[in-house]
XYZ file of C-alpha atoms in Angstrom:
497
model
C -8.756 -16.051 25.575
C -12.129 -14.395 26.156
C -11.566 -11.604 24.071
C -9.823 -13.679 21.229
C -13.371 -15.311 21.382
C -15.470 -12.147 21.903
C -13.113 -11.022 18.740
C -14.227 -13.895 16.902
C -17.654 -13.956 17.576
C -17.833 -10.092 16.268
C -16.258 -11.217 13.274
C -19.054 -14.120 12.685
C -21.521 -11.600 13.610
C -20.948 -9.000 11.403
C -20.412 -11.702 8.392
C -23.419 -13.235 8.658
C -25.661 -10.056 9.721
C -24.633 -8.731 6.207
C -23.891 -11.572 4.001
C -25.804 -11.255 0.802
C -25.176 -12.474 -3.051
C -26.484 -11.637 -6.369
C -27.527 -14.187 -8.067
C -27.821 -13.084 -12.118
C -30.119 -14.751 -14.372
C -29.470 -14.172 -18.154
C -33.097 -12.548 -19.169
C -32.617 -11.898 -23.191
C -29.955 -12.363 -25.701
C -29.623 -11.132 -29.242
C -27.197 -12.387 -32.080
C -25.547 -11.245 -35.122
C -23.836 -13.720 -37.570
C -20.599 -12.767 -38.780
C -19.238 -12.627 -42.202
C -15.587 -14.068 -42.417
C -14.866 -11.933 -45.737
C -15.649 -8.761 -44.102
C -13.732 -6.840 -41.121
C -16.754 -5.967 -38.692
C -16.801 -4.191 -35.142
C -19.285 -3.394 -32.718
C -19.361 -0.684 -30.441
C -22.294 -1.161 -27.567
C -23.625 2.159 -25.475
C -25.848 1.674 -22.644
C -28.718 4.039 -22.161
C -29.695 3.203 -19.053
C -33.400 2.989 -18.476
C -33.902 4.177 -21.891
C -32.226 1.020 -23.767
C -28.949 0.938 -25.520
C -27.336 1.618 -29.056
C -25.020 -0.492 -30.934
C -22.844 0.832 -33.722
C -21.495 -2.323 -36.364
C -19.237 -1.233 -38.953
C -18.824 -3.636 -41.868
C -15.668 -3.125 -43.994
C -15.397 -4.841 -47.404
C -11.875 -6.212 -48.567
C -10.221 -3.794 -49.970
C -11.797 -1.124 -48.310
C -14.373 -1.044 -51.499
C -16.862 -0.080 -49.066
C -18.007 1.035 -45.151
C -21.069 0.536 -44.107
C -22.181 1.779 -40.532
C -25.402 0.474 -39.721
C -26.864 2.003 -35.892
C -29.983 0.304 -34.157
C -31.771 1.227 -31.479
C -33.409 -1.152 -28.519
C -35.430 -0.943 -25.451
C -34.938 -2.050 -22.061
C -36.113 -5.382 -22.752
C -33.312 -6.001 -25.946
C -36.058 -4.931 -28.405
C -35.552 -2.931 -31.883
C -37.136 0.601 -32.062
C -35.201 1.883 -35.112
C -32.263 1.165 -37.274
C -30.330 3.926 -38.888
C -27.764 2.967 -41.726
C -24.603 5.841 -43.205
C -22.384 5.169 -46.414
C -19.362 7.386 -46.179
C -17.053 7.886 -49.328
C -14.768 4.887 -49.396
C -11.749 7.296 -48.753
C -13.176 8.068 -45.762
C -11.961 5.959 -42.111
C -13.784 5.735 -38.609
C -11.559 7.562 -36.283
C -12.947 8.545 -33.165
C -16.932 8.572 -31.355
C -18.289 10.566 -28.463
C -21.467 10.462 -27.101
C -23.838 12.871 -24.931
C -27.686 12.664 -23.670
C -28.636 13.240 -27.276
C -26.376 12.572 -29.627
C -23.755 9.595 -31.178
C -21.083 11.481 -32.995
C -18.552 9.800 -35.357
C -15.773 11.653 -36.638
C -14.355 10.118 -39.978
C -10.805 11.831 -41.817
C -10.355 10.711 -45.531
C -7.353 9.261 -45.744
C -3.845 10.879 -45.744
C -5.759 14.088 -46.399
C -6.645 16.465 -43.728
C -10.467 16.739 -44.721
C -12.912 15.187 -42.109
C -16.716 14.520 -41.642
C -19.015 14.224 -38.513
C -21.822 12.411 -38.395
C -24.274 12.889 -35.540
C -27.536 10.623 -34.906
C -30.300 11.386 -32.739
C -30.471 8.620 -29.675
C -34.224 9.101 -29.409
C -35.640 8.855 -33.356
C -32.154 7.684 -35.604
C -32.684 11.252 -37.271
C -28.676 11.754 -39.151
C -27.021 14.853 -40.315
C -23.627 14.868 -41.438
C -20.855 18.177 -41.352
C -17.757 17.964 -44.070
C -14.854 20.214 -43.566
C -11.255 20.476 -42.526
C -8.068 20.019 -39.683
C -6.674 22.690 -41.257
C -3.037 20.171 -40.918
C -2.300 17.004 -40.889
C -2.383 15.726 -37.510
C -2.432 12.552 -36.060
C -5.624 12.474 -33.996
C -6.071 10.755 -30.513
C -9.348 12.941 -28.783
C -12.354 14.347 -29.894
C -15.063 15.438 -28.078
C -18.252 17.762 -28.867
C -19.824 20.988 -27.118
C -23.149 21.901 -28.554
C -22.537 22.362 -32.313
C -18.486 22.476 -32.265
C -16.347 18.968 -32.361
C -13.115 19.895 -30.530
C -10.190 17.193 -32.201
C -6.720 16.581 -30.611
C -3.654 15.148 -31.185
C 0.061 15.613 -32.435
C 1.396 17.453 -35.556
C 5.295 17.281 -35.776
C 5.091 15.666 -32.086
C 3.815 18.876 -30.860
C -0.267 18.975 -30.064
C -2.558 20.890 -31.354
C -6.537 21.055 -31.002
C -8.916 22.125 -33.471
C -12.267 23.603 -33.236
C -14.997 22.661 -35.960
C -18.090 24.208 -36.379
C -21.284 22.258 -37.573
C -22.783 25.481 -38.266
C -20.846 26.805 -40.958
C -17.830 24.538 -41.548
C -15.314 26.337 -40.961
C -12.375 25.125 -38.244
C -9.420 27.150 -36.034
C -6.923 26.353 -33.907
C -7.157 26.221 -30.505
C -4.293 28.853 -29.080
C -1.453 28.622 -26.772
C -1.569 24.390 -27.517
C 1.429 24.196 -29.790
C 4.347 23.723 -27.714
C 7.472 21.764 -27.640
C 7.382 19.111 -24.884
C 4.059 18.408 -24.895
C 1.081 16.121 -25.128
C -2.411 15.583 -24.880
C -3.421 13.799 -21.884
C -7.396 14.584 -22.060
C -9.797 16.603 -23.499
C -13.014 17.052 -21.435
C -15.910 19.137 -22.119
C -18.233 21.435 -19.297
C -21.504 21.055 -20.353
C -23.334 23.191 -17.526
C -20.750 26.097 -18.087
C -20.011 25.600 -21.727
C -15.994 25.193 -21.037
C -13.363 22.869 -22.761
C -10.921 21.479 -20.731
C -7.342 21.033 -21.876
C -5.322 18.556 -19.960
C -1.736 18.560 -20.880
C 1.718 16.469 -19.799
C 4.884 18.028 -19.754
C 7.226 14.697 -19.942
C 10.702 17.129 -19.825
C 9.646 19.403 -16.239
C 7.113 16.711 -15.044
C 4.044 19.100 -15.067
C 0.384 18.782 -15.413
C -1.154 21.426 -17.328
C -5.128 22.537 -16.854
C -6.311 24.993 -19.538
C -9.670 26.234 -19.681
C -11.485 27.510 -22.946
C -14.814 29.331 -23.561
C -17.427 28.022 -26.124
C -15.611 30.144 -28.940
C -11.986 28.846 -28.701
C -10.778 31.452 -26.240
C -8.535 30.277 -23.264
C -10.071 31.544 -19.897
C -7.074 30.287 -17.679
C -4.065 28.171 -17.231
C -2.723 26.182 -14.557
C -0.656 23.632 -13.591
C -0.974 20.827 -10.925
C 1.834 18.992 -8.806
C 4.982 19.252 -8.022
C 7.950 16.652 -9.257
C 7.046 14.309 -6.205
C 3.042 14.479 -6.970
C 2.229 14.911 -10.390
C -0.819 14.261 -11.772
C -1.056 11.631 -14.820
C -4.584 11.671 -15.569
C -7.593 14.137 -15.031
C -11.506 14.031 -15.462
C -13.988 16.920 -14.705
C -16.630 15.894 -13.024
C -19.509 18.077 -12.586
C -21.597 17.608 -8.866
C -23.445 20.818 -9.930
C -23.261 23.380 -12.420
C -21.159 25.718 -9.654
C -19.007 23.646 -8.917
C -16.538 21.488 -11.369
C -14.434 18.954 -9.742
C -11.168 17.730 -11.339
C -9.994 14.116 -10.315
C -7.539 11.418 -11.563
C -4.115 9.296 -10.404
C -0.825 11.071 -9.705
C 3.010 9.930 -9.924
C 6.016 10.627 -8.819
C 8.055 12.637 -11.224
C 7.351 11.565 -15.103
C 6.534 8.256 -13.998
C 3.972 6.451 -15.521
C 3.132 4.521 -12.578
C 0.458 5.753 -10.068
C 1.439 6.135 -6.588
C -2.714 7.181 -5.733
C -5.315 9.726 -6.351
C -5.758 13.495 -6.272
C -9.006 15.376 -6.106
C -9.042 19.402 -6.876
C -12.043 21.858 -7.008
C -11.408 23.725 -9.980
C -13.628 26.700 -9.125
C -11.906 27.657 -5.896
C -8.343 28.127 -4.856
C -8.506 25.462 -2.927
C -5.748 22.838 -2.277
C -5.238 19.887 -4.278
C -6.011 16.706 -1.788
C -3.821 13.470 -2.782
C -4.411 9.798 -1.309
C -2.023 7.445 -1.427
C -2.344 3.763 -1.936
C -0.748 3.488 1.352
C -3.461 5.624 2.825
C -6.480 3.463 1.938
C -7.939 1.138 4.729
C -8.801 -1.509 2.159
C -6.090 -1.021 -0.914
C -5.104 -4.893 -0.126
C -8.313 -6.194 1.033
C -8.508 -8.297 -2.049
C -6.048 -10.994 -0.910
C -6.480 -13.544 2.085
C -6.194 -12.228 5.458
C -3.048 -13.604 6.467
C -1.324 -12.024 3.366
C -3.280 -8.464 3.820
C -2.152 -7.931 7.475
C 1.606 -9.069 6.441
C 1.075 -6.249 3.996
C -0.169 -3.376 5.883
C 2.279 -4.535 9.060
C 5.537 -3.381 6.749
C 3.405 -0.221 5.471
C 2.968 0.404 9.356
C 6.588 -0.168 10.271
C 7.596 2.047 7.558
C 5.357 5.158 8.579
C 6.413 4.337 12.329
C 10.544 4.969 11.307
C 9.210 8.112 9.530
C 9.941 6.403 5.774
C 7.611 7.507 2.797
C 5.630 4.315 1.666
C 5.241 4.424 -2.102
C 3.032 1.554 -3.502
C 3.493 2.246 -7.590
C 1.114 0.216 -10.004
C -0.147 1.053 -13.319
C -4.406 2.292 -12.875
C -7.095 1.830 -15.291
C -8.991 4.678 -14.339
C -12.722 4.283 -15.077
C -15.392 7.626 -15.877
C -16.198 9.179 -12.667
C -19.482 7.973 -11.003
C -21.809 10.421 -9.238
C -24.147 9.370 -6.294
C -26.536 10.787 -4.191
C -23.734 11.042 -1.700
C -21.558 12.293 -4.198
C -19.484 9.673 -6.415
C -17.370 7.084 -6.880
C -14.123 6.161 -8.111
C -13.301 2.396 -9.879
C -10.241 1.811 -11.248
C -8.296 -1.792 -12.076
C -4.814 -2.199 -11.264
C -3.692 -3.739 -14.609
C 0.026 -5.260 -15.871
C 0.987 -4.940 -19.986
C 2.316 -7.684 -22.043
C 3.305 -8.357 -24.993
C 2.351 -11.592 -27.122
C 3.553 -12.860 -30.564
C 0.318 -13.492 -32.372
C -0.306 -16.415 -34.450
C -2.059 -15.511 -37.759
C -5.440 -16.978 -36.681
C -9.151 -16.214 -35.913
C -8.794 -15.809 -32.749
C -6.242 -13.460 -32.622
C -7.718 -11.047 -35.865
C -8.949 -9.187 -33.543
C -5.702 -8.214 -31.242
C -4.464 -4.716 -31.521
C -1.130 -2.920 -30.286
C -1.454 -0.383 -26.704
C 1.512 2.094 -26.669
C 2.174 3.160 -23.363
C 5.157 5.666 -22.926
C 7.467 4.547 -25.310
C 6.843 0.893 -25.083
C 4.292 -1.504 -26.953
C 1.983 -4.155 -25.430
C -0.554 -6.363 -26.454
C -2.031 -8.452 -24.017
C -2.991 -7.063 -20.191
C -3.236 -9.262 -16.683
C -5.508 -7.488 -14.214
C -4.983 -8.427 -11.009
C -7.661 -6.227 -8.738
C -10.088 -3.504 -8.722
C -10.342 -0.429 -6.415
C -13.415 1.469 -5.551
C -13.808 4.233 -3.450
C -16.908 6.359 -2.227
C -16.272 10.183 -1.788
C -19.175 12.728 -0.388
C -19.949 16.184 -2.500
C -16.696 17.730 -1.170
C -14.459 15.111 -2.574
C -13.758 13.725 1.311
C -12.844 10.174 0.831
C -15.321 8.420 2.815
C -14.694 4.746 2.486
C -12.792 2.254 0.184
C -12.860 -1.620 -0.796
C -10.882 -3.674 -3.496
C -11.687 -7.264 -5.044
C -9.919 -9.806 -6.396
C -10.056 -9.994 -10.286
C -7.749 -13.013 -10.428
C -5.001 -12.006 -12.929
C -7.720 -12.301 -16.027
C -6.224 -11.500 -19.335
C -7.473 -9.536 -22.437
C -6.204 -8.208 -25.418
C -7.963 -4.912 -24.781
C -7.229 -2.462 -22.208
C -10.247 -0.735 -21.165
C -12.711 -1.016 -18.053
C -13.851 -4.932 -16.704
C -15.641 -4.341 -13.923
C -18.771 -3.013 -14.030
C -20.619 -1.844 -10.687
C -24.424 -0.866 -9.773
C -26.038 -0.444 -6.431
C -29.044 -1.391 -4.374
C -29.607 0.360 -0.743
C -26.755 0.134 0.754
C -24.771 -2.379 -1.344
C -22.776 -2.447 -4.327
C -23.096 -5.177 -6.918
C -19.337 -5.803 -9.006
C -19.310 -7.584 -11.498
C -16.566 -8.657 -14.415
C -16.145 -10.937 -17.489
C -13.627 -13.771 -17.625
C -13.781 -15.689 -21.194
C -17.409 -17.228 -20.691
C -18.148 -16.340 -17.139
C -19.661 -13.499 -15.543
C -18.146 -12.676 -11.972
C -19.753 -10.789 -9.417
C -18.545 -9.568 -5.701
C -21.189 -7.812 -3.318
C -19.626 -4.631 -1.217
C -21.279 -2.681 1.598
C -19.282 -0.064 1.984
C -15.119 -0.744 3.509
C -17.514 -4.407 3.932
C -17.083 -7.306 1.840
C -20.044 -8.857 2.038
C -19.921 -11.604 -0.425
C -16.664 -12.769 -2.420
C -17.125 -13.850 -6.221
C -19.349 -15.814 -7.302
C -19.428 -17.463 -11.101
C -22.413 -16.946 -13.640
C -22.363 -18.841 -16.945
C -23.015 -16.632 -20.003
C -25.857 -19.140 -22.141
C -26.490 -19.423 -25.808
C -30.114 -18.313 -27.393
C -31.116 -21.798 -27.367
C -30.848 -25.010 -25.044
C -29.684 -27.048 -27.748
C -27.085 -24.577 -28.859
C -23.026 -24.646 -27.276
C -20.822 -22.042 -26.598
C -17.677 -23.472 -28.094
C -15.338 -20.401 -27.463
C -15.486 -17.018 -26.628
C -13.536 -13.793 -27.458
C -13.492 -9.855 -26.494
C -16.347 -10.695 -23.366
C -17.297 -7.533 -22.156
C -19.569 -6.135 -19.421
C -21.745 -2.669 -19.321
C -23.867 -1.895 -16.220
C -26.966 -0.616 -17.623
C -30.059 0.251 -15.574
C -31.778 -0.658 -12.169
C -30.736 -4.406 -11.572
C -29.100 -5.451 -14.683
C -26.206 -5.746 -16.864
C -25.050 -5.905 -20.463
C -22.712 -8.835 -21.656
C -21.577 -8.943 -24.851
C -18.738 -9.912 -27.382
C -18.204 -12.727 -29.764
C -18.414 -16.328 -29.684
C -18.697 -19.574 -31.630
C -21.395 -21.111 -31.005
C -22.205 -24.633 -31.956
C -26.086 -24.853 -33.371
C -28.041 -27.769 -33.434
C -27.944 -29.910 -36.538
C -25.396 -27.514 -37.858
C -22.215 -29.265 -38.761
C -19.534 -25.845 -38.888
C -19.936 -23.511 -35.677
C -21.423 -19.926 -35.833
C -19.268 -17.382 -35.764
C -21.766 -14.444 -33.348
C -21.453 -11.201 -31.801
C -24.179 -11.231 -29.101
C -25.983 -8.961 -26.551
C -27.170 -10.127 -23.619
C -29.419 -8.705 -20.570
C -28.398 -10.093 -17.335
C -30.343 -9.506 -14.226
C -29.990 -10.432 -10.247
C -31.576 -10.583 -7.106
C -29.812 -9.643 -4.090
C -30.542 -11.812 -1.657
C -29.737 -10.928 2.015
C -28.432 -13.847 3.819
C -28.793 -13.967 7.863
């Protein structure tokens, strides 16, 4: 009895020695009205201390005309410059990418295989704009940019291919050794310290994960491949600690399957060994759901490993960008479910869009918890937590929760319709479960009627971005504003003993 009570009184100890919350308070917000007659989308980039960037395209019916206005703001959600581009009507928004510099937007004129890239300057809205050619007709999923080439790739006759355009004098080539039967894109990720492309390819026949490694000028350093039919990798990202040292990371299966079983870390400089953890592996994979459920949980992972039985937890992983820290970085990633909705020809659903995953089609996506996990410089796992996202739904599939730090804690935070949700972490800790922030109109005597496509950027120091689109009810106004806003949210953490 006196130890269940000395284990109790730990318990209480530790809770309230590092309870803390963060309390957000919504600081500006900025709106846009929307035009029914048009098709419009926004694309928000955080800069971090430096502001953030917002891209609206504005399609008129018929496609008589694009118009792609870009503004620039401040920390505080003020203008510094707005930059506006025309392409030719024939032209379509494919594909963005974005480094410490530069917005590029690649645009292909349609069912041709002619393409333009238009870059702006983050710091002054200065444009330029490159015309040339994919040399075929391919359908394109990736594009990324390395100093003054655009690297584009996707399929042609279900077989990939990658091509290299120069900015400097127009003129494109195919990547070599790409064009294979069996194959497909799974990233394309660019070295900007060394001046490499990375090639990440999926063999879906053998199972195998494919690394290939290209110089500046299109010519393929090395080739490798990852895994085994029992661990293969399904996703990869190169992260860069320092210039010497790349860093590969992402979620492996078993066999082709498209459900993660964990995560693998490999130094791609070294011949070193790839390291996998397994969902089974991680202290707090579970920690997410009440006690009494968690400990039922990990008791039958525990009896498993104890009769000598391989414990294989399989979920589908939205794997965020990699995060580096002054420890080294971390790893978020929501554990997500696909669905798929009929959709009623209305407003709210003009905006819902079709996900193919493997060979199947969804629409609609439940997420039921996040992960996050801190590793040091080495890629040592050195502690993990998980929260509770409470099966949220959202017609995109893309990254919800949004995390910054302050000393020792981590702040999480997601959107769910018009709420903000935030969780505070200290480490394998959970200091503070969620707590519920209301997202507010511009005005006290304005309404947020409904709310669609909430999303959630962390930005800089102690703050967020939330933004999407609502209708907002306005005062004296007898029809509701359709908006697409931006707002800066900011908290306090505030220790608790």
């Amino acid at each position: 009895m006196k130890n269940y009570q000395k284990y109790i009184f730990t318990i209480l100890f530790l809770w309230f020695a590092f309870s803390a919350s963060a309390q957000l308070t919504q600081a500006k917000r900025i709106e846009f009205d929307r035009r029914n007659d048009i098709e419009e989308e926004n694309v928000v980039i955080p800069l971090k201390e430096s502001g953030v960037l917002l891209m609206q395209s504005k399609i008129e019916p018929y496609r008589q005309k694009s118009t792609y206005d870009f503004y620039r703001y401040d920390s505080t959600l003020t203008q510094n410059w707005k930059a506006t581009f025309v392409p030719d009507p024939d032209y379509d928004l494919i594909k963005t990418f974005r480094n410490e510099q530069f917005m590029y937007v690649l645009f292909k004129k349609t069912d041709k295989i002619d393409i333009g890239v238009l870059r702006i300057d983050v710091e002054t809205g200065d444009k330029s704009y490159a015309e040339g050619s994919l040399l075929t007709s391919m359908d394109i999923e990736h594009f990324v940019v390395l100093q003054s080439k655009a690297f584009i790739g996707g399929k042609y006759n279900d077989r990939p291919v990658v091509v290299m355009f120069s900015f400097f004098d127009y003129t494109s080539k195919v990547l070599p050794e790409v064009h294979s039967n069996n194959l497909a894109i799974n990233e394309l990720d660019v070295d900007e310290h060394g001046n490499f492309l990375y090639l990440m390819l999926k063999n879906d026949r053998n199972c195998q994960f494919i690394v290939k490694k290209y110089s500046y000028e299109g010519k393929l350093i090395k080739s490798f491949s990852l895994g085994n039919r029992d661990t293969t990798p399904i996703s990869g990202e190169v992260l860069n600690i320092d210039k010497e040292h790349p860093i590969l990371m992402g979620n492996y299966a078993d066999g082709c399957s498209l459900f993660a079983l964990g995560f693998y870390v490999q130094q791609l400089n070294e011949d070193s060994k790839i390291q996998y953890i397994n969902f089974a592996d991680l202290d707090n994979f579970f920690s997410f759901l009440n006690a009494k459920r968690e400990e039922k949980i990990k008791r039958k992972i525990r009896e498993k490993k104890q009769k000598g039985k391989d414990v294989k937890l399989r979920y589908r992983l939205f794997l965020h960008d990699i995060i580096p820290t002054k420890e080294g970085w971390l790893m978020l990633a929501e554990v997500f479910y696909p669905e798929y909705k009929s959709t009623p020809n209305t407003a709210a659903w003009s905006n819902w869009r079709n996900y193919r995953i493997g060979n199947d089609v969804y629409n609609n996506f439940r997420y039921s918890h996040a992960i996050v996990c801190g590793f040091d410089k080495s890629g040592k796992l050195i502690w993990d937590n998980s929260v509770s996202l409470k099966d949220i739904e959202s017609s995109e599939l893309n990254a919800k929760v949004q995390i910054t730090h302050h000393d020792d804690y981590h702040i999480l935070a997601y959107p769910d319709e018009k709420l903000i949700r935030t969780a505070v972490i200290r480490g394998n800790q959970k200091v503070k479960n969620l707590e519920n922030f209301d997202l507010k109109a511009s005005s006290e005597a304005d309404r947020i009627v409904d709310a669609e496509r909430t999303n959630l950027a962390a930005w800089y120091g102690k703050s967020f971005l939330a933004y999407g689109y609502q209708s907002v009810k306005r005062n004296n106004e007898l029809i509701n504003s359709s908006v697409f806003y931006i707002s800066k949210l900011t908290y306090a953490l505030k220790e608790e003993k």
